[in-house]
PDB file of C-alpha atoms in Angstrom:
ATOM      1  CA  MET A 693     -22.825  22.775  25.458  1.00  0.00           C
ATOM      2  CA  THR A 694     -19.155  21.034  27.047  1.00  0.00           C
ATOM      3  CA  GLU A 695     -20.682  19.377  30.004  1.00  0.00           C
ATOM      4  CA  SER A 696     -22.837  17.444  26.646  1.00  0.00           C
ATOM      5  CA  ILE A 697     -20.441  17.364  23.948  1.00  0.00           C
ATOM      6  CA  LYS A 698     -18.022  15.453  27.089  1.00  0.00           C
ATOM      7  CA  TYR A 699     -21.184  13.143  27.286  1.00  0.00           C
ATOM      8  CA  LEU A 700     -21.363  12.581  23.919  1.00  0.00           C
ATOM      9  CA  TRP A 701     -17.898  12.025  23.633  1.00  0.00           C
ATOM     10  CA  MET A 702     -17.417   9.534  26.502  1.00  0.00           C
ATOM     11  CA  LEU A 703     -21.284   7.644  25.649  1.00  0.00           C
ATOM     12  CA  LEU A 704     -19.206   7.263  21.764  1.00  0.00           C
ATOM     13  CA  CYS A 705     -16.275   5.468  23.822  1.00  0.00           C
ATOM     14  CA  GLU A 706     -18.471   3.573  25.674  1.00  0.00           C
ATOM     15  CA  GLU A 707     -21.155   2.111  23.211  1.00  0.00           C
ATOM     16  CA  SER A 708     -19.852   1.817  20.116  1.00  0.00           C
ATOM     17  CA  SER A 709     -23.574   2.232  17.887  1.00  0.00           C
ATOM     18  CA  TYR A 710     -24.445   5.385  18.572  1.00  0.00           C
ATOM     19  CA  ILE A 711     -21.722   6.700  15.800  1.00  0.00           C
ATOM     20  CA  PHE A 712     -24.100   5.007  13.739  1.00  0.00           C
ATOM     21  CA  MET A 713     -26.270   7.168  14.404  1.00  0.00           C
ATOM     22  CA  LEU A 714     -24.353  10.168  14.733  1.00  0.00           C
ATOM     23  CA  MET A 715     -23.612   9.446  10.965  1.00  0.00           C
ATOM     24  CA  LEU A 716     -26.756   9.086  10.036  1.00  0.00           C
ATOM     25  CA  ILE A 717     -27.855  12.827  11.109  1.00  0.00           C
ATOM     26  CA  VAL A 718     -25.172  14.571   9.323  1.00  0.00           C
ATOM     27  CA  GLY A 719     -25.361  13.043   6.830  1.00  0.00           C
ATOM     28  CA  THR A 720     -29.149  13.470   6.371  1.00  0.00           C
ATOM     29  CA  ALA A 721     -28.197  17.303   7.247  1.00  0.00           C
ATOM     30  CA  ALA A 722     -25.771  17.428   4.862  1.00  0.00           C
ATOM     31  CA  VAL A 723     -27.383  16.163   2.410  1.00  0.00           C
ATOM     32  CA  MET A 724     -30.407  18.413   3.236  1.00  0.00           C
ATOM     33  CA  SER A 725     -27.815  21.140   3.037  1.00  0.00           C
ATOM     34  CA  PHE A 726     -27.031  20.657  -0.486  1.00  0.00           C
ATOM     35  CA  PHE A 727     -30.533  20.071  -1.813  1.00  0.00           C
ATOM     36  CA  LEU A 728     -31.529  23.499   0.402  1.00  0.00           C
ATOM     37  CA  GLN A 729     -28.540  25.193  -1.053  1.00  0.00           C
ATOM     38  CA  ARG A 730     -29.760  24.840  -5.611  1.00  0.00           C
ATOM     39  CA  LEU A 731     -32.991  26.947  -4.239  1.00  0.00           C
ATOM     40  CA  PHE A 732     -30.178  30.208  -3.855  1.00  0.00           C
ATOM     41  CA  VAL A 733     -27.741  31.547  -5.729  1.00  0.00           C
ATOM     42  CA  SER A 734     -26.205  33.927  -3.858  1.00  0.00           C
ATOM     43  CA  TRP A 735     -23.746  32.966  -1.583  1.00  0.00           C
ATOM     44  CA  TRP A 736     -24.620  34.348   1.589  1.00  0.00           C
ATOM     45  CA  GLY A 737     -27.307  32.598   1.095  1.00  0.00           C
ATOM     46  CA  LYS A 738     -25.585  29.046   0.937  1.00  0.00           C
ATOM     47  CA  SER A 739     -24.139  30.778   3.335  1.00  0.00           C
ATOM     48  CA  ILE A 740     -26.699  30.846   6.401  1.00  0.00           C
ATOM     49  CA  ILE A 741     -28.328  27.698   4.386  1.00  0.00           C
ATOM     50  CA  LEU A 742     -25.327  25.406   5.018  1.00  0.00           C
ATOM     51  CA  ILE A 743     -25.232  26.893   9.106  1.00  0.00           C
ATOM     52  CA  MET A 744     -28.639  26.672   9.080  1.00  0.00           C
ATOM     53  CA  CYS A 745     -28.093  23.225   8.344  1.00  0.00           C
ATOM     54  CA  ILE A 746     -25.660  22.669  10.509  1.00  0.00           C
ATOM     55  CA  VAL A 747     -27.376  23.928  14.178  1.00  0.00           C
ATOM     56  CA  VAL A 748     -30.145  21.234  13.077  1.00  0.00           C
ATOM     57  CA  ALA A 749     -27.773  18.294  13.528  1.00  0.00           C
ATOM     58  CA  ILE A 750     -26.809  19.364  16.085  1.00  0.00           C
ATOM     59  CA  THR A 751     -29.581  20.356  17.812  1.00  0.00           C
ATOM     60  CA  GLU A 752     -31.191  16.658  16.563  1.00  0.00           C
ATOM     61  CA  VAL A 753     -27.975  15.051  17.840  1.00  0.00           C
ATOM     62  CA  PHE A 754     -28.632  16.804  21.982  1.00  0.00           C
ATOM     63  CA  VAL A 755     -31.899  16.318  21.358  1.00  0.00           C
ATOM     64  CA  PHE A 756     -32.851  12.604  20.255  1.00  0.00           C
ATOM     65  CA  ILE A 757     -29.291  10.987  21.690  1.00  0.00           C
ATOM     66  CA  GLU A 758     -29.911  12.882  24.907  1.00  0.00           C
ATOM     67  CA  PRO A 759     -25.981  11.880  26.060  1.00  0.00           C
ATOM     68  CA  GLU A 760     -25.627  12.865  29.329  1.00  0.00           C
ATOM     69  CA  SER A 761     -28.699  10.778  30.640  1.00  0.00           C
ATOM     70  CA  THR A 762     -27.930   7.898  28.331  1.00  0.00           C
ATOM     71  CA  TYR A 763     -24.809   7.372  29.246  1.00  0.00           C
ATOM     72  CA  LYS A 764     -26.117   7.355  32.910  1.00  0.00           C
ATOM     73  CA  GLN A 765     -28.669   4.100  32.170  1.00  0.00           C
ATOM     74  CA  ILE A 766     -25.932   2.206  31.218  1.00  0.00           C
ATOM     75  CA  GLN A 767     -23.691   3.109  34.123  1.00  0.00           C
ATOM     76  CA  THR A 768     -26.405   2.602  36.074  1.00  0.00           C
ATOM     77  CA  ASN A 769     -27.158  -0.998  34.725  1.00  0.00           C
ATOM     78  CA  LYS A 770     -23.519  -2.161  34.786  1.00  0.00           C
ATOM     79  CA  GLN A 771     -23.372  -1.937  38.425  1.00  0.00           C
ATOM     80  CA  ASN A 772     -26.704  -3.695  38.192  1.00  0.00           C
ATOM     81  CA  VAL A 773     -24.761  -6.009  36.751  1.00  0.00           C
ATOM     82  CA  ILE A 774     -21.966  -6.075  38.800  1.00  0.00           C
ATOM     83  CA  TYR A 775     -23.928  -5.746  41.945  1.00  0.00           C
ATOM     84  CA  THR A 776     -26.602  -8.890  40.939  1.00  0.00           C
ATOM     85  CA  LEU A 777     -22.695 -10.949  38.937  1.00  0.00           C
ATOM     86  CA  LYS A 778     -21.132 -10.855  42.967  1.00  0.00           C
ATOM     87  CA  ASN A 779     -24.167 -11.000  45.490  1.00  0.00           C
ATOM     88  CA  CYS A 780     -26.810 -13.491  43.807  1.00  0.00           C
ATOM     89  CA  ARG A 781     -27.996 -16.967  42.615  1.00  0.00           C
ATOM     90  CA  VAL A 782     -29.573 -18.423  39.339  1.00  0.00           C
ATOM     91  CA  SER A 783     -32.666 -19.337  40.682  1.00  0.00           C
ATOM     92  CA  ALA A 784     -34.376 -20.745  37.175  1.00  0.00           C
ATOM     93  CA  PHE A 785     -32.906 -20.957  34.242  1.00  0.00           C
ATOM     94  CA  GLU A 786     -34.928 -19.172  31.020  1.00  0.00           C
ATOM     95  CA  ALA A 787     -37.291 -18.674  33.669  1.00  0.00           C
ATOM     96  CA  GLN A 788     -38.288 -15.892  30.584  1.00  0.00           C
ATOM     97  CA  GLN A 789     -38.542 -17.328  27.759  1.00  0.00           C
ATOM     98  CA  ALA A 790     -37.405 -15.939  23.936  1.00  0.00           C
ATOM     99  CA  GLY A 791     -39.911 -14.841  21.626  1.00  0.00           C
ATOM    100  CA  PHE A 792     -39.903 -12.848  18.764  1.00  0.00           C
ATOM    101  CA  LEU A 793     -37.312 -10.347  18.889  1.00  0.00           C
ATOM    102  CA  ALA A 794     -36.479 -11.212  22.183  1.00  0.00           C
ATOM    103  CA  LYS A 795     -33.429 -12.949  24.967  1.00  0.00           C
ATOM    104  CA  ALA A 796     -34.010 -15.496  26.694  1.00  0.00           C
ATOM    105  CA  LYS A 797     -33.301 -14.601  30.427  1.00  0.00           C
ATOM    106  CA  ASP A 798     -32.334 -16.291  34.251  1.00  0.00           C
ATOM    107  CA  ALA A 799     -33.535 -15.252  37.104  1.00  0.00           C
ATOM    108  CA  TRP A 800     -31.741 -14.197  39.905  1.00  0.00           C
ATOM    109  CA  SER A 801     -32.632 -13.858  42.912  1.00  0.00           C
ATOM    110  CA  CYS A 802     -30.593 -11.167  44.988  1.00  0.00           C
ATOM    111  CA  PRO A 803     -29.984 -11.256  48.819  1.00  0.00           C
ATOM    112  CA  ASP A 804     -32.508  -8.112  49.198  1.00  0.00           C
ATOM    113  CA  GLY A 805     -35.332 -10.196  48.312  1.00  0.00           C
ATOM    114  CA  VAL A 806     -35.537  -9.017  44.516  1.00  0.00           C
ATOM    115  CA  THR A 807     -35.805 -11.028  41.377  1.00  0.00           C
ATOM    116  CA  ARG A 808     -34.084 -10.137  38.841  1.00  0.00           C
ATOM    117  CA  TYR A 809     -34.169 -11.116  35.194  1.00  0.00           C
ATOM    118  CA  MET A 810     -30.563 -11.160  33.172  1.00  0.00           C
ATOM    119  CA  ASP A 811     -28.719 -12.334  29.895  1.00  0.00           C
ATOM    120  CA  VAL A 812     -28.439 -16.155  29.919  1.00  0.00           C
ATOM    121  CA  LYS A 813     -24.440 -14.972  29.209  1.00  0.00           C
ATOM    122  CA  TYR A 814     -24.357 -14.383  32.421  1.00  0.00           C
ATOM    123  CA  ARG A 815     -24.445 -17.519  33.392  1.00  0.00           C
ATOM    124  CA  ASP A 816     -21.584 -19.163  35.698  1.00  0.00           C
ATOM    125  CA  LYS A 817     -21.181 -22.549  34.080  1.00  0.00           C
ATOM    126  CA  THR A 818     -19.978 -23.525  37.586  1.00  0.00           C
ATOM    127  CA  GLU A 819     -23.546 -22.396  38.501  1.00  0.00           C
ATOM    128  CA  VAL A 820     -24.998 -24.558  36.134  1.00  0.00           C
ATOM    129  CA  ASN A 821     -22.714 -27.669  37.000  1.00  0.00           C
ATOM    130  CA  LYS A 822     -23.891 -26.851  40.873  1.00  0.00           C
ATOM    131  CA  LEU A 823     -26.945 -27.067  40.573  1.00  0.00           C
ATOM    132  CA  ARG A 824     -27.305 -30.094  37.620  1.00  0.00           C
ATOM    133  CA  THR A 825     -24.766 -32.331  40.155  1.00  0.00           C
ATOM    134  CA  GLU A 826     -27.756 -31.085  43.263  1.00  0.00           C
ATOM    135  CA  GLY A 827     -30.472 -32.226  40.654  1.00  0.00           C
ATOM    136  CA  LYS A 828     -32.030 -28.625  41.444  1.00  0.00           C
TER     137      LYS A 828
END
């Protein structure tokens, strides 16, 4: 459990968009707890419902977000981007065209023979100028 909390914290530090998802899950559990507590009159019944809603919220966080695998996937993607920027060259501009809910991507040729497609934001300006002057 402590490993999951550690990876959840690292994920929230790395990618701040998950904070909204976490708040949404906790907020849903709080609303659910509020409405379920109105069904019970006794203090014990209300306490048990509150504890159950907290357990459900914690379970939802660790099941839906999967902090460990998500964090490791983000780190792997970062390492792939760094490798591509250091070792590869742009071979085709906007090789994958932008479409509905999609971004344009450039083709990058790498020494290992793999062509990678990355967002246009990674395009190196000196590389663009060099290719324009060469006429490619």
